[in-house]
mmCIF file of N, CA and C in Angstrom:
data_model
loop_
_atom_site.group_PDB
_atom_site.id
_atom_site.type_symbol
_atom_site.label_atom_id
_atom_site.label_comp_id
_atom_site.label_asym_id
_atom_site.label_seq_id
_atom_site.Cartn_x
_atom_site.Cartn_y
_atom_site.Cartn_z
ATOM 1 N N MET A 17 -140.011 62.645 -85.942
ATOM 2 C CA MET A 17 -141.262 61.968 -85.694
ATOM 3 C C MET A 17 -142.359 63.011 -85.601
ATOM 4 N N THR A 18 -143.459 62.773 -86.250
ATOM 5 C CA THR A 18 -144.550 63.741 -86.231
ATOM 6 C C THR A 18 -145.565 63.344 -85.183
ATOM 7 N N GLU A 19 -146.209 64.344 -84.608
ATOM 8 C CA GLU A 19 -147.215 64.079 -83.593
ATOM 9 C C GLU A 19 -148.509 64.743 -84.019
ATOM 10 N N THR A 20 -149.614 64.079 -83.755
ATOM 11 C CA THR A 20 -150.898 64.621 -84.131
ATOM 12 C C THR A 20 -151.185 65.895 -83.337
ATOM 13 N N THR A 21 -151.696 66.897 -83.998
ATOM 14 C CA THR A 21 -152.000 68.156 -83.333
ATOM 15 C C THR A 21 -153.099 67.940 -82.306
ATOM 16 N N GLY A 22 -152.858 68.428 -81.088
ATOM 17 C CA GLY A 22 -153.853 68.323 -80.028
ATOM 18 C C GLY A 22 -153.788 67.028 -79.252
ATOM 19 N N SER A 23 -152.819 66.172 -79.525
ATOM 20 C CA SER A 23 -152.712 64.912 -78.819
ATOM 21 C C SER A 23 -152.136 65.151 -77.433
ATOM 22 N N THR A 24 -152.739 64.521 -76.428
ATOM 23 C CA THR A 24 -152.230 64.634 -75.061
ATOM 24 C C THR A 24 -151.620 63.329 -74.599
ATOM 25 N N ALA A 25 -151.360 62.405 -75.519
ATOM 26 C CA ALA A 25 -150.786 61.121 -75.154
ATOM 27 C C ALA A 25 -149.346 61.314 -74.706
ATOM 28 N N THR A 26 -148.994 60.595 -73.639
ATOM 29 C CA THR A 26 -147.618 60.650 -73.163
ATOM 30 C C THR A 26 -146.837 59.526 -73.815
ATOM 31 N N PRO A 27 -145.570 59.734 -74.140
ATOM 32 C CA PRO A 27 -144.808 58.688 -74.813
ATOM 33 C C PRO A 27 -144.615 57.446 -73.958
ATOM 34 N N GLU A 28 -144.585 57.594 -72.631
ATOM 35 C CA GLU A 28 -144.324 56.443 -71.769
ATOM 36 C C GLU A 28 -145.503 55.489 -71.719
ATOM 37 N N SER A 29 -146.711 56.045 -71.616
ATOM 38 C CA SER A 29 -147.866 55.175 -71.405
ATOM 39 C C SER A 29 -148.746 55.024 -72.625
ATOM 40 N N GLY A 30 -148.736 56.005 -73.512
ATOM 41 C CA GLY A 30 -149.618 55.953 -74.658
ATOM 42 C C GLY A 30 -151.030 56.367 -74.314
ATOM 43 N N ASN A 31 -151.288 56.715 -73.030
ATOM 44 C CA ASN A 31 -152.610 57.146 -72.602
ATOM 45 C C ASN A 31 -152.659 58.657 -72.514
ATOM 46 N N PRO A 32 -153.812 59.237 -72.787
ATOM 47 C CA PRO A 32 -153.940 60.669 -72.570
ATOM 48 C C PRO A 32 -153.753 60.981 -71.087
ATOM 49 N N GLU A 33 -153.243 62.128 -70.785
ATOM 50 C CA GLU A 33 -152.983 62.483 -69.399
ATOM 51 C C GLU A 33 -154.278 62.501 -68.621
ATOM 52 N N GLY A 34 -154.285 61.770 -67.494
ATOM 53 C CA GLY A 34 -155.463 61.736 -66.646
ATOM 54 C C GLY A 34 -156.541 60.774 -67.114
ATOM 55 N N ALA A 35 -156.356 60.077 -68.220
ATOM 56 C CA ALA A 35 -157.395 59.189 -68.733
ATOM 57 C C ALA A 35 -157.413 57.843 -68.025
ATOM 58 N N ASP A 36 -156.373 57.509 -67.269
ATOM 59 C CA ASP A 36 -156.331 56.206 -66.621
ATOM 60 C C ASP A 36 -157.094 56.205 -65.300
ATOM 61 N N GLY A 37 -157.731 57.298 -64.936
ATOM 62 C CA GLY A 37 -158.571 57.331 -63.760
ATOM 63 C C GLY A 37 -157.820 57.628 -62.489
ATOM 64 N N VAL A 38 -156.519 57.853 -62.532
ATOM 65 C CA VAL A 38 -155.725 58.121 -61.355
ATOM 66 C C VAL A 38 -155.404 59.603 -61.330
ATOM 67 N N ALA A 39 -155.628 60.233 -60.190
ATOM 68 C CA ALA A 39 -155.335 61.658 -60.082
ATOM 69 C C ALA A 39 -153.837 61.871 -60.112
ATOM 70 N N GLU A 40 -153.431 63.075 -60.521
ATOM 71 C CA GLU A 40 -152.006 63.343 -60.653
ATOM 72 C C GLU A 40 -151.290 63.394 -59.316
ATOM 73 N N ASN A 41 -152.015 63.565 -58.200
ATOM 74 C CA ASN A 41 -151.357 63.660 -56.914
ATOM 75 C C ASN A 41 -151.168 62.314 -56.244
ATOM 76 N N THR A 42 -151.396 61.201 -56.944
ATOM 77 C CA THR A 42 -151.203 59.887 -56.359
ATOM 78 C C THR A 42 -149.852 59.336 -56.772
ATOM 79 N N SER A 43 -149.305 58.478 -55.911
ATOM 80 C CA SER A 43 -148.020 57.853 -56.203
ATOM 81 C C SER A 43 -148.253 56.525 -56.897
ATOM 82 N N ALA A 44 -147.172 55.838 -57.234
ATOM 83 C CA ALA A 44 -147.278 54.575 -57.959
ATOM 84 C C ALA A 44 -147.929 53.492 -57.123
ATOM 85 N N GLU A 45 -147.897 53.610 -55.770
ATOM 86 C CA GLU A 45 -148.475 52.587 -54.910
ATOM 87 C C GLU A 45 -149.970 52.767 -54.724
ATOM 88 N N GLY A 46 -150.575 53.815 -55.281
ATOM 89 C CA GLY A 46 -152.001 54.022 -55.167
ATOM 90 C C GLY A 46 -152.380 54.832 -53.943
ATOM 91 N N GLU A 47 -151.447 55.482 -53.305
ATOM 92 C CA GLU A 47 -151.736 56.299 -52.139
ATOM 93 C C GLU A 47 -151.853 57.749 -52.559
ATOM 94 N N ASN A 48 -152.757 58.478 -51.910
ATOM 95 C CA ASN A 48 -152.847 59.899 -52.200
ATOM 96 C C ASN A 48 -151.933 60.661 -51.249
ATOM 97 N N LYS A 49 -151.988 62.003 -51.259
ATOM 98 C CA LYS A 49 -151.051 62.798 -50.462
ATOM 99 C C LYS A 49 -151.224 62.569 -48.969
ATOM 100 N N SER A 50 -152.405 62.198 -48.516
ATOM 101 C CA SER A 50 -152.617 61.995 -47.092
ATOM 102 C C SER A 50 -152.103 60.635 -46.635
ATOM 103 N N GLY A 51 -151.662 59.767 -47.520
ATOM 104 C CA GLY A 51 -151.079 58.479 -47.153
ATOM 105 C C GLY A 51 -152.090 57.353 -47.084
ATOM 106 N N LYS A 52 -153.371 57.629 -47.334
ATOM 107 C CA LYS A 52 -154.396 56.588 -47.279
ATOM 108 C C LYS A 52 -154.568 55.960 -48.652
ATOM 109 N N GLN A 53 -154.804 54.658 -48.639
ATOM 110 C CA GLN A 53 -155.073 53.990 -49.910
ATOM 111 C C GLN A 53 -156.549 54.140 -50.226
ATOM 112 N N LYS A 54 -156.837 54.353 -51.515
ATOM 113 C CA LYS A 54 -158.234 54.458 -51.911
ATOM 114 C C LYS A 54 -158.583 53.290 -52.821
ATOM 115 N N LYS A 55 -159.794 52.795 -52.673
ATOM 116 C CA LYS A 55 -160.265 51.686 -53.500
ATOM 117 C C LYS A 55 -161.163 52.236 -54.574
ATOM 118 N N SER A 56 -160.934 51.774 -55.769
ATOM 119 C CA SER A 56 -161.796 52.175 -56.871
ATOM 120 C C SER A 56 -163.043 51.310 -56.824
ATOM 121 N N GLY A 57 -164.137 51.782 -57.385
ATOM 122 C CA GLY A 57 -165.392 51.040 -57.346
ATOM 123 C C GLY A 57 -165.303 49.709 -58.053
ATOM 124 N N LYS A 58 -164.629 49.663 -59.194
ATOM 125 C CA LYS A 58 -164.539 48.416 -59.951
ATOM 126 C C LYS A 58 -163.510 47.466 -59.339
ATOM 127 N N ARG A 59 -162.522 47.996 -58.678
ATOM 128 C CA ARG A 59 -161.440 47.172 -58.145
ATOM 129 C C ARG A 59 -161.681 46.710 -56.718
ATOM 130 N N ALA A 60 -162.775 47.118 -56.099
ATOM 131 C CA ALA A 60 -163.050 46.706 -54.737
ATOM 132 C C ALA A 60 -163.247 45.195 -54.709
ATOM 133 N N LYS A 61 -162.774 44.555 -53.638
ATOM 134 C CA LYS A 61 -162.846 43.100 -53.548
ATOM 135 C C LYS A 61 -164.292 42.663 -53.386
ATOM 136 N N LYS A 62 -164.704 41.721 -54.206
ATOM 137 C CA LYS A 62 -166.057 41.191 -54.162
ATOM 138 C C LYS A 62 -166.032 39.869 -53.428
ATOM 139 N N GLY A 63 -167.195 39.434 -53.001
ATOM 140 C CA GLY A 63 -167.312 38.163 -52.315
ATOM 141 C C GLY A 63 -167.107 36.994 -53.268
ATOM 142 N N LEU A 64 -166.942 35.810 -52.689
ATOM 143 C CA LEU A 64 -166.693 34.607 -53.471
ATOM 144 C C LEU A 64 -167.839 34.313 -54.433
ATOM 145 N N PHE A 65 -169.080 34.387 -53.929
ATOM 146 C CA PHE A 65 -170.221 34.058 -54.782
ATOM 147 C C PHE A 65 -170.434 35.106 -55.865
ATOM 148 N N ALA A 66 -170.127 36.361 -55.571
ATOM 149 C CA ALA A 66 -170.251 37.412 -56.585
ATOM 150 C C ALA A 66 -169.237 37.190 -57.699
ATOM 151 N N ARG A 67 -168.015 36.810 -57.323
ATOM 152 C CA ARG A 67 -166.993 36.543 -58.344
ATOM 153 C C ARG A 67 -167.348 35.316 -59.164
ATOM 154 N N MET A 68 -167.880 34.272 -58.510
ATOM 155 C CA MET A 68 -168.279 33.071 -59.248
ATOM 156 C C MET A 68 -169.422 33.382 -60.195
ATOM 157 N N GLY A 69 -170.388 34.182 -59.737
ATOM 158 C CA GLY A 69 -171.505 34.569 -60.595
ATOM 159 C C GLY A 69 -171.032 35.350 -61.808
ATOM 160 N N LEU A 70 -170.117 36.295 -61.585
ATOM 161 C CA LEU A 70 -169.556 37.074 -62.689
ATOM 162 C C LEU A 70 -168.830 36.165 -63.673
ATOM 163 N N PHE A 71 -168.066 35.215 -63.142
ATOM 164 C CA PHE A 71 -167.323 34.280 -63.989
ATOM 165 C C PHE A 71 -168.272 33.494 -64.897
ATOM 166 N N TYR A 72 -169.333 32.944 -64.333
ATOM 167 C CA TYR A 72 -170.263 32.150 -65.132
ATOM 168 C C TYR A 72 -171.071 33.014 -66.104
ATOM 169 N N ARG A 73 -171.402 34.246 -65.733
ATOM 170 C CA ARG A 73 -172.067 35.150 -66.676
ATOM 171 C C ARG A 73 -171.168 35.453 -67.861
ATOM 172 N N GLN A 74 -169.862 35.617 -67.591
ATOM 173 C CA GLN A 74 -168.924 35.879 -68.683
ATOM 174 C C GLN A 74 -168.774 34.656 -69.583
ATOM 175 N N ILE A 75 -168.802 33.456 -69.005
ATOM 176 C CA ILE A 75 -168.736 32.225 -69.810
ATOM 177 C C ILE A 75 -169.933 32.142 -70.750
ATOM 178 N N ILE A 76 -171.120 32.384 -70.214
ATOM 179 C CA ILE A 76 -172.332 32.304 -71.031
ATOM 180 C C ILE A 76 -172.300 33.361 -72.132
ATOM 181 N N ALA A 77 -171.822 34.567 -71.800
ATOM 182 C CA ALA A 77 -171.739 35.626 -72.808
ATOM 183 C C ALA A 77 -170.779 35.238 -73.929
ATOM 184 N N GLU A 78 -169.661 34.605 -73.596
ATOM 185 C CA GLU A 78 -168.706 34.184 -74.621
ATOM 186 C C GLU A 78 -169.272 33.051 -75.465
ATOM 187 N N LEU A 79 -169.996 32.113 -74.853
ATOM 188 C CA LEU A 79 -170.583 31.013 -75.615
ATOM 189 C C LEU A 79 -171.657 31.502 -76.585
ATOM 190 N N ARG A 80 -172.311 32.618 -76.259
ATOM 191 C CA ARG A 80 -173.295 33.172 -77.183
ATOM 192 C C ARG A 80 -172.638 33.765 -78.415
ATOM 193 N N LYS A 81 -171.370 34.117 -78.330
ATOM 194 C CA LYS A 81 -170.647 34.695 -79.465
ATOM 195 C C LYS A 81 -170.147 33.631 -80.437
ATOM 196 N N VAL A 82 -170.118 32.374 -80.007
ATOM 197 C CA VAL A 82 -169.569 31.297 -80.826
ATOM 198 C C VAL A 82 -170.485 31.038 -82.017
ATOM 199 N N VAL A 83 -169.883 30.868 -83.192
ATOM 200 C CA VAL A 83 -170.637 30.503 -84.386
ATOM 201 C C VAL A 83 -170.591 28.976 -84.482
ATOM 202 N N TRP A 84 -171.699 28.346 -84.151
ATOM 203 C CA TRP A 84 -171.752 26.899 -84.135
ATOM 204 C C TRP A 84 -171.965 26.378 -85.558
ATOM 205 N N PRO A 85 -171.296 25.260 -85.928
ATOM 206 C CA PRO A 85 -171.464 24.713 -87.283
ATOM 207 C C PRO A 85 -172.841 24.063 -87.432
ATOM 208 N N THR A 86 -173.316 24.069 -88.674
ATOM 209 C CA THR A 86 -174.572 23.378 -88.958
ATOM 210 C C THR A 86 -174.302 21.877 -89.006
ATOM 211 N N ARG A 87 -175.363 21.104 -89.094
ATOM 212 C CA ARG A 87 -175.201 19.645 -89.129
ATOM 213 C C ARG A 87 -174.404 19.218 -90.366
ATOM 214 N N GLY A 88 -174.650 19.863 -91.494
ATOM 215 C CA GLY A 88 -173.918 19.527 -92.721
ATOM 216 C C GLY A 88 -172.436 19.871 -92.617
ATOM 217 N N GLU A 89 -172.147 21.055 -92.049
ATOM 218 C CA GLU A 89 -170.741 21.445 -91.875
ATOM 219 C C GLU A 89 -170.032 20.488 -90.922
ATOM 220 N N LEU A 90 -170.718 20.128 -89.837
ATOM 221 C CA LEU A 90 -170.116 19.213 -88.864
ATOM 222 C C LEU A 90 -169.840 17.850 -89.495
ATOM 223 N N THR A 91 -170.764 17.358 -90.309
ATOM 224 C CA THR A 91 -170.555 16.081 -91.002
ATOM 225 C C THR A 91 -169.374 16.186 -91.967
ATOM 226 N N ASN A 92 -169.285 17.294 -92.684
ATOM 227 C CA ASN A 92 -168.196 17.497 -93.634
ATOM 228 C C ASN A 92 -166.851 17.551 -92.910
ATOM 229 N N TYR A 93 -166.772 18.330 -91.816
ATOM 230 C CA TYR A 93 -165.522 18.442 -91.060
ATOM 231 C C TYR A 93 -165.101 17.087 -90.488
ATOM 232 N N THR A 94 -166.083 16.319 -89.986
ATOM 233 C CA THR A 94 -165.783 15.002 -89.427
ATOM 234 C C THR A 94 -165.252 14.060 -90.503
ATOM 235 N N ALA A 95 -165.845 14.081 -91.670
ATOM 236 C CA ALA A 95 -165.395 13.224 -92.769
ATOM 237 C C ALA A 95 -163.971 13.591 -93.184
ATOM 238 N N VAL A 96 -163.664 14.874 -93.234
ATOM 239 C CA VAL A 96 -162.311 15.306 -93.607
ATOM 240 C C VAL A 96 -161.294 14.817 -92.587
ATOM 241 N N VAL A 97 -161.609 14.959 -91.295
ATOM 242 C CA VAL A 97 -160.674 14.536 -90.250
ATOM 243 C C VAL A 97 -160.469 13.026 -90.286
ATOM 244 N N VAL A 98 -161.555 12.259 -90.404
ATOM 245 C CA VAL A 98 -161.432 10.792 -90.428
ATOM 246 C C VAL A 98 -160.641 10.354 -91.655
ATOM 247 N N THR A 99 -160.882 10.961 -92.805
ATOM 248 C CA THR A 99 -160.137 10.616 -94.018
ATOM 249 C C THR A 99 -158.648 10.915 -93.853
ATOM 250 N N PHE A 100 -158.323 12.064 -93.289
ATOM 251 C CA PHE A 100 -156.930 12.426 -93.076
ATOM 252 C C PHE A 100 -156.243 11.444 -92.125
ATOM 253 N N VAL A 101 -156.933 11.066 -91.042
ATOM 254 C CA VAL A 101 -156.353 10.117 -90.086
ATOM 255 C C VAL A 101 -156.118 8.761 -90.743
ATOM 256 N N VAL A 102 -157.051 8.301 -91.567
ATOM 257 C CA VAL A 102 -156.890 7.010 -92.254
ATOM 258 C C VAL A 102 -155.708 7.070 -93.217
ATOM 259 N N VAL A 103 -155.545 8.176 -93.948
ATOM 260 C CA VAL A 103 -154.423 8.312 -94.881
ATOM 261 C C VAL A 103 -153.096 8.304 -94.133
ATOM 262 N N VAL A 104 -153.012 9.022 -93.035
ATOM 263 C CA VAL A 104 -151.767 9.055 -92.254
ATOM 264 C C VAL A 104 -151.489 7.684 -91.653
ATOM 265 N N MET A 105 -152.531 6.997 -91.174
ATOM 266 C CA MET A 105 -152.337 5.639 -90.639
ATOM 267 C C MET A 105 -151.812 4.701 -91.717
ATOM 268 N N ALA A 106 -152.335 4.780 -92.939
ATOM 269 C CA ALA A 106 -151.863 3.931 -94.031
ATOM 270 C C ALA A 106 -150.411 4.245 -94.369
ATOM 271 N N PHE A 107 -150.054 5.528 -94.353
ATOM 272 C CA PHE A 107 -148.671 5.922 -94.638
ATOM 273 C C PHE A 107 -147.715 5.378 -93.582
ATOM 274 N N VAL A 108 -148.066 5.517 -92.313
ATOM 275 C CA VAL A 108 -147.206 5.014 -91.231
ATOM 276 C C VAL A 108 -147.146 3.488 -91.262
ATOM 277 N N ALA A 109 -148.261 2.834 -91.549
ATOM 278 C CA ALA A 109 -148.264 1.371 -91.644
ATOM 279 C C ALA A 109 -147.381 0.910 -92.805
ATOM 280 N N GLY A 110 -147.416 1.619 -93.920
ATOM 281 C CA GLY A 110 -146.541 1.283 -95.054
ATOM 282 C C GLY A 110 -145.072 1.449 -94.699
ATOM 283 N N LEU A 111 -144.734 2.550 -94.007
ATOM 284 C CA LEU A 111 -143.345 2.737 -93.567
ATOM 285 C C LEU A 111 -142.919 1.632 -92.603
ATOM 286 N N ASP A 112 -143.808 1.269 -91.685
ATOM 287 C CA ASP A 112 -143.503 0.223 -90.713
ATOM 288 C C ASP A 112 -143.272 -1.114 -91.421
ATOM 289 N N TYR A 113 -144.130 -1.432 -92.354
ATOM 290 C CA TYR A 113 -143.974 -2.678 -93.107
ATOM 291 C C TYR A 113 -142.669 -2.679 -93.906
ATOM 292 N N GLY A 114 -142.391 -1.561 -94.561
ATOM 293 C CA GLY A 114 -141.161 -1.475 -95.355
ATOM 294 C C GLY A 114 -139.909 -1.592 -94.500
ATOM 295 N N PHE A 115 -139.863 -0.895 -93.372
ATOM 296 C CA PHE A 115 -138.689 -0.984 -92.499
ATOM 297 C C PHE A 115 -138.539 -2.366 -91.871
ATOM 298 N N SER A 116 -139.670 -3.020 -91.565
ATOM 299 C CA SER A 116 -139.563 -4.376 -91.012
ATOM 300 C C SER A 116 -139.014 -5.355 -92.045
ATOM 301 N N LYS A 117 -139.447 -5.244 -93.295
ATOM 302 C CA LYS A 117 -138.898 -6.103 -94.352
ATOM 303 C C LYS A 117 -137.438 -5.797 -94.599
ATOM 304 N N LEU A 118 -137.072 -4.526 -94.560
ATOM 305 C CA LEU A 118 -135.674 -4.131 -94.768
ATOM 306 C C LEU A 118 -134.777 -4.663 -93.638
ATOM 307 N N SER A 119 -135.262 -4.578 -92.399
ATOM 308 C CA SER A 119 -134.457 -5.074 -91.271
ATOM 309 C C SER A 119 -134.331 -6.598 -91.335
ATOM 310 N N LEU A 120 -135.367 -7.309 -91.785
ATOM 311 C CA LEU A 120 -135.273 -8.762 -91.942
ATOM 312 C C LEU A 120 -134.284 -9.122 -93.046
ATOM 313 N N LEU A 121 -134.271 -8.307 -94.086
ATOM 314 C CA LEU A 121 -133.355 -8.558 -95.194
ATOM 315 C C LEU A 121 -131.914 -8.331 -94.748
ATOM 316 N N VAL A 122 -131.670 -7.275 -93.978
ATOM 317 C CA VAL A 122 -130.299 -6.930 -93.560
ATOM 318 C C VAL A 122 -129.817 -7.835 -92.446
ATOM 319 N N PHE A 123 -130.639 -8.062 -91.404
ATOM 320 C CA PHE A 123 -130.177 -8.786 -90.226
ATOM 321 C C PHE A 123 -130.617 -10.242 -90.209
ATOM 322 N N GLY A 124 -131.400 -10.641 -91.091
ATOM 323 C CA GLY A 124 -131.771 -11.933 -90.919
ATOM 324 C C GLY A 124 -132.378 -12.956 -91.525
#
């Protein structure tokens, strides 16, 4: 297996050493050598209203990314769906009619 020259990525994590923001002297539980837990700025617990505000800001940001269809595209998509539903309904109705006639012929 070849490795890129100058790469500091570790095989276990795929991250460059020290790039995950955790110092090398910390354990897996997030404690440093003195035994105290440290809170990162982004991971600190926020209040309920701050979290709700962030949630709604993220919703609005995602809705701005949506490519909304034009009126013509929406009409076209609606016509395709309605036509497909009508065709499937006719097919199922034909099967139902055929099986009902067949059952009357066999049983009665």
